Amino acid sequence: QSIEDAMARRGLTTDRKVRVSRSWDLRSPDSTLSLVRTKQLLGEFDFSVSSTDTVSVDPAWSAANLPAQRVTFRSVGVTARCNNNISADLQAALTEIAAKGLGGQIDLTNTNTYGGCYNPRFARVSASFGSVSRHAWAMAIDMNTVTNAQGNTPRMDCRVVRIFRAHNFAWGGNFLTPDGMHFEWVGEPRNTYQYPSRFCPNTPPPGLEGELEGGLGSPLVPVRTEREVMFSEFGVVGHEEHDH
């Protein structure tokens, strides 16, 4: 309790630029993969940095993991060059978005011009200590970049957000520096986590309204906590404070 009181006196529990995680907290649906886990799932590459700080990724890794050029995903018409390992999940998310009549919520002109997946560079927020963007792995896609600019209040339709979570993506709208344009592949569904997200919290499953994670021991929605993140085998630490 003395620790809690000290944090409160210093404003750490109310400052939106700070996130205090406890092992018993429910797990956020928008926590992302650790760098170690990212490399385990999508491979590790060498990269070089030019005199202007642009990043060039090992062409052998690119040839093995990326399509030769941008691909048009059916149903909605998003065109992007994304990691081959995430393309099926991205296609499934866009197909469901179109099937539910939400295709108009994606600004195709903007997304296909200024958004997309592959962009080898340093992360914007954490570039000062050499953090490579997750776009270098082409595992994240940016959409609607003008209305969801980094650092601004996200305006992405929450129905679209929840569909992406159902198809193995986390959303950047709840990063410490909000990045509403950003959807990042995590390899598992995130649409059941009942964390009290500031923006676009997940909706409870039918019949479980008012119960976090469906209640302890629920076979439908297992309880997931931050302990899994803090002490997992792979050191999967959330990176909500970074732009990937």
Short mmCIF file of C-alpha atoms in Angstrom, two decimals:
data_model
loop_
_atom_site.label_atom_id
_atom_site.label_comp_id
_atom_site.label_asym_id
_atom_site.label_seq_id
_atom_site.Cartn_x
_atom_site.Cartn_y
_atom_site.Cartn_z
CA GLN A 1 0.00 0.00 0.00
CA SER A 2 2.89 2.37 0.68
CA ILE A 3 4.03 1.88 -2.91
CA GLU A 4 0.53 2.59 -4.19
CA ASP A 5 0.32 5.73 -2.05
CA ALA A 6 3.72 6.97 -3.25
CA MET A 7 2.77 6.47 -6.90
CA ALA A 8 -0.51 8.30 -6.36
CA ARG A 9 1.23 11.26 -4.69
CA ARG A 10 3.50 11.60 -7.69
CA GLY A 11 0.63 11.38 -10.15
CA LEU A 12 1.88 8.16 -11.72
CA THR A 13 -1.49 6.45 -11.54
CA THR A 14 -3.37 9.33 -13.21
CA ASP A 15 -0.83 10.57 -15.77
CA ARG A 16 -1.88 9.32 -19.21
CA LYS A 17 1.75 9.35 -20.34
CA VAL A 18 2.53 6.63 -17.78
CA ARG A 19 1.16 3.10 -17.57
CA VAL A 20 1.57 1.15 -14.33
CA SER A 21 1.05 -2.60 -14.83
CA ARG A 22 0.47 -5.09 -12.04
CA SER A 23 0.74 -8.84 -12.41
CA TRP A 24 -2.93 -9.33 -11.51
CA ASP A 25 -4.23 -6.76 -14.02
CA LEU A 26 -6.30 -8.11 -16.88
CA ARG A 27 -4.23 -8.31 -20.03
CA SER A 28 -4.72 -5.56 -22.58
CA PRO A 29 -5.91 -6.70 -26.02
CA ASP A 30 -3.51 -4.16 -27.50
CA SER A 31 -0.29 -5.35 -25.88
CA THR A 32 2.19 -6.33 -28.56
CA LEU A 33 4.79 -9.05 -29.04
CA SER A 34 8.24 -8.72 -27.55
CA LEU A 35 11.13 -8.28 -29.95
CA VAL A 36 12.32 -11.81 -29.10
CA ARG A 37 8.93 -13.33 -29.91
CA THR A 38 8.67 -11.26 -33.09
CA LYS A 39 11.97 -12.72 -34.31
CA GLN A 40 10.90 -16.24 -33.35
CA LEU A 41 7.72 -15.97 -35.40
CA LEU A 42 8.82 -13.81 -38.33
CA GLY A 43 12.56 -14.17 -38.52
CA GLU A 44 15.58 -12.03 -37.73
CA PHE A 45 17.30 -9.84 -40.30
CA ASP A 46 20.44 -7.80 -40.66
CA PHE A 47 19.96 -4.17 -41.58
CA SER A 48 22.14 -1.24 -42.51
CA VAL A 49 21.64 2.45 -41.78
CA SER A 50 22.51 5.16 -44.30
CA SER A 51 23.96 8.58 -43.53
CA THR A 52 20.39 9.94 -43.56
CA ASP A 53 19.23 7.33 -41.02
CA THR A 54 17.20 5.32 -43.53
CA VAL A 55 17.10 1.57 -42.87
CA SER A 56 17.81 -1.11 -45.46
CA VAL A 57 16.78 -4.67 -44.62
CA ASP A 58 18.72 -7.77 -45.72
CA PRO A 59 17.34 -8.58 -49.20
CA ALA A 60 17.54 -12.33 -48.50
CA TRP A 61 15.10 -11.96 -45.58
CA SER A 62 12.83 -9.76 -47.70
CA ALA A 63 12.79 -12.26 -50.56
CA ALA A 64 11.88 -15.09 -48.17
CA ASN A 65 9.16 -13.25 -46.23
CA LEU A 66 7.64 -10.54 -48.43
CA PRO A 67 5.82 -10.56 -51.77
CA ALA A 68 7.80 -9.00 -54.60
CA GLN A 69 5.37 -6.08 -54.76
CA ARG A 70 2.23 -4.66 -53.20
CA VAL A 71 -0.76 -7.02 -53.15
CA THR A 72 -4.42 -6.03 -53.38
CA PHE A 73 -6.50 -7.66 -50.66
CA ARG A 74 -9.94 -8.69 -51.86
CA SER A 75 -13.28 -7.43 -50.54
CA VAL A 76 -12.13 -3.97 -49.42
CA GLY A 77 -9.37 -3.18 -51.94
CA VAL A 78 -6.50 -2.36 -49.59
CA THR A 79 -3.19 -2.60 -51.44
CA ALA A 80 -0.06 -3.22 -49.38
CA ARG A 81 3.18 -5.20 -49.19
CA CYS A 82 2.75 -7.26 -46.01
CA ASN A 83 4.65 -10.16 -44.48
CA ASN A 84 3.52 -13.46 -46.02
CA ASN A 85 2.90 -14.85 -42.52
CA ILE A 86 0.23 -12.25 -41.69
CA SER A 87 -1.48 -11.98 -45.07
CA ALA A 88 -4.13 -14.65 -44.39
CA ASP A 89 -5.17 -12.97 -41.12
CA LEU A 90 -5.25 -9.55 -42.76
CA GLN A 91 -7.38 -10.90 -45.60
CA ALA A 92 -9.78 -12.53 -43.11
CA ALA A 93 -10.16 -9.26 -41.19
CA LEU A 94 -10.85 -7.24 -44.34
CA THR A 95 -13.29 -9.86 -45.62
CA GLU A 96 -15.30 -9.69 -42.39
CA ILE A 97 -15.22 -5.88 -42.47
CA ALA A 98 -16.69 -5.92 -45.98
CA ALA A 99 -19.26 -8.59 -45.09
CA LYS A 100 -20.53 -6.44 -42.23
CA GLY A 101 -20.89 -3.38 -44.44
CA LEU A 102 -17.98 -1.52 -42.87
CA GLY A 103 -15.74 -1.23 -45.92
CA GLY A 104 -16.53 2.47 -46.16
CA GLN A 105 -14.84 3.02 -42.79
CA ILE A 106 -11.46 2.45 -44.47
CA ASP A 107 -10.22 5.40 -46.52
CA LEU A 108 -8.73 3.50 -49.44
CA THR A 109 -7.19 6.49 -51.18
CA ASN A 110 -5.35 7.48 -48.03
CA THR A 111 -4.47 3.94 -46.94
CA ASN A 112 -3.13 2.89 -50.32
CA THR A 113 -1.12 6.10 -50.69
CA TYR A 114 0.22 6.86 -47.21
CA GLY A 115 -0.49 3.67 -45.23
CA GLY A 116 0.42 0.05 -45.82
CA CYS A 117 2.66 -2.53 -44.15
CA TYR A 118 6.30 -2.57 -45.24
CA ASN A 119 8.32 0.47 -44.26
CA PRO A 120 11.84 -0.29 -43.00
CA ARG A 121 12.68 2.54 -40.59
CA PHE A 122 13.24 3.32 -36.95
CA ALA A 123 10.18 3.63 -34.71
CA ARG A 124 9.07 7.24 -34.48
CA VAL A 125 8.66 7.38 -30.70
CA SER A 126 11.65 5.26 -29.71
CA ALA A 127 14.13 5.97 -32.54
CA SER A 128 16.49 7.73 -30.13
CA PHE A 129 17.60 4.36 -28.71
CA GLY A 130 17.64 2.46 -32.00
CA SER A 131 14.26 0.73 -31.91
CA VAL A 132 13.42 -0.61 -35.36
CA SER A 133 9.80 -0.18 -36.40
CA ARG A 134 7.60 -3.26 -36.62
CA HIS A 135 6.84 -2.06 -40.13
CA ALA A 136 10.34 -3.29 -41.02
CA TRP A 137 8.91 -6.81 -40.49
CA ALA A 138 5.82 -5.77 -42.51
CA MET A 139 3.76 -7.16 -39.61
CA ALA A 140 1.72 -4.00 -39.06
CA ILE A 141 -0.56 -2.03 -41.32
CA ASP A 142 -1.43 1.68 -41.14
CA MET A 143 -4.83 2.90 -42.39
CA ASN A 144 -6.73 6.19 -42.32
CA THR A 145 -3.55 8.05 -41.44
CA VAL A 146 -4.96 11.60 -41.50
CA THR A 147 -7.89 11.05 -39.14
CA ASN A 148 -5.82 8.77 -36.87
CA ALA A 149 -2.49 10.57 -36.75
CA GLN A 150 -0.05 9.44 -34.09
CA GLY A 151 -0.45 11.36 -30.84
CA ASN A 152 -4.03 12.43 -31.58
CA THR A 153 -7.31 11.02 -30.29
CA PRO A 154 -7.99 7.94 -32.45
CA ARG A 155 -11.03 8.06 -34.73
CA MET A 156 -11.02 4.52 -36.07
CA ASP A 157 -14.44 2.85 -36.07
CA CYS A 158 -14.48 0.56 -33.02
CA ARG A 159 -16.29 -2.16 -34.97
CA VAL A 160 -13.31 -2.29 -37.32
CA VAL A 161 -10.93 -2.38 -34.34
CA ARG A 162 -12.72 -5.35 -32.78
CA ILE A 163 -12.77 -7.27 -36.05
CA PHE A 164 -9.01 -6.82 -36.40
CA ARG A 165 -8.53 -8.04 -32.83
CA ALA A 166 -10.58 -11.14 -33.65
CA HIS A 167 -8.18 -11.89 -36.49
CA ASN A 168 -4.94 -11.74 -34.48
CA PHE A 169 -4.12 -8.03 -34.47
CA ALA A 170 -3.55 -5.51 -31.67
CA TRP A 171 -4.51 -1.87 -32.21
CA GLY A 172 -2.34 1.19 -31.63
CA GLY A 173 -5.14 3.45 -30.42
CA ASN A 174 -4.39 2.47 -26.82
CA PHE A 175 -0.60 2.84 -26.98
CA LEU A 176 0.77 5.40 -24.50
CA THR A 177 1.23 7.65 -27.52
CA PRO A 178 -2.05 6.85 -29.32
CA ASP A 179 -1.54 5.57 -32.87
CA GLY A 180 -5.04 4.94 -34.15
CA MET A 181 -3.91 4.17 -37.69
CA HIS A 182 -1.80 1.20 -36.55
CA PHE A 183 -2.84 -2.47 -36.48
CA GLU A 184 -0.09 -4.91 -35.48
CA TRP A 185 -0.15 -8.68 -35.89
CA VAL A 186 0.24 -10.67 -32.65
CA GLY A 187 -0.67 -14.17 -33.82
CA GLU A 188 -3.64 -14.75 -31.51
CA PRO A 189 -7.21 -13.43 -31.17
CA ARG A 190 -7.60 -10.43 -28.87
CA ASN A 191 -11.35 -9.77 -29.15
CA THR A 192 -12.26 -11.48 -25.85
CA TYR A 193 -9.92 -9.65 -23.48
CA GLN A 194 -12.13 -7.59 -21.17
CA TYR A 195 -9.50 -5.03 -20.22
CA PRO A 196 -10.98 -1.53 -19.56
CA SER A 197 -9.31 0.06 -22.60
CA ARG A 198 -9.54 3.82 -22.88
CA PHE A 199 -10.59 3.56 -26.53
CA CYS A 200 -12.63 0.76 -28.14
CA PRO A 201 -12.84 -1.76 -25.27
CA ASN A 202 -13.96 -5.21 -26.31
CA THR A 203 -17.63 -6.03 -25.85
CA PRO A 204 -18.51 -8.92 -23.48
CA PRO A 205 -19.59 -12.19 -25.11
CA PRO A 206 -23.37 -12.75 -25.26
CA GLY A 207 -24.76 -13.65 -21.86
CA LEU A 208 -21.67 -12.49 -19.99
CA GLU A 209 -22.31 -8.76 -19.82
CA GLY A 210 -20.91 -7.26 -16.66
CA GLU A 211 -18.46 -10.10 -16.03
CA LEU A 212 -14.78 -9.48 -16.68
CA GLU A 213 -13.41 -12.26 -18.89
CA GLY A 214 -16.61 -14.24 -18.34
CA GLY A 215 -15.81 -14.89 -14.68
CA LEU A 216 -13.10 -17.07 -13.20
CA GLY A 217 -12.98 -20.50 -14.75
CA SER A 218 -15.26 -19.65 -17.66
CA PRO A 219 -14.67 -22.12 -20.51
CA LEU A 220 -15.72 -19.49 -23.05
CA VAL A 221 -13.37 -16.61 -22.24
CA PRO A 222 -10.26 -17.58 -20.26
CA VAL A 223 -8.86 -15.06 -17.81
CA ARG A 224 -5.66 -13.49 -19.15
CA THR A 225 -3.51 -11.34 -16.88
CA GLU A 226 -0.41 -9.19 -17.16
CA ARG A 227 1.46 -11.89 -15.24
CA GLU A 228 1.61 -13.84 -18.50
CA VAL A 229 3.31 -10.86 -20.10
CA MET A 230 5.73 -10.12 -17.25
CA PHE A 231 6.86 -13.67 -16.56
CA SER A 232 6.26 -15.56 -19.77
CA GLU A 233 8.73 -18.02 -21.22
CA PHE A 234 9.52 -15.70 -24.10
CA GLY A 235 9.67 -12.47 -22.14
CA VAL A 236 6.64 -11.09 -23.96
CA VAL A 237 6.59 -7.54 -22.63
CA GLY A 238 3.96 -5.12 -23.90
CA HIS A 239 5.25 -2.22 -26.01
CA GLU A 240 2.19 0.02 -25.93
CA GLU A 241 4.41 3.06 -25.34
CA HIS A 242 6.20 2.68 -28.68
CA ASP A 243 5.29 3.22 -32.29
CA HIS A 244 6.27 0.05 -34.13
#
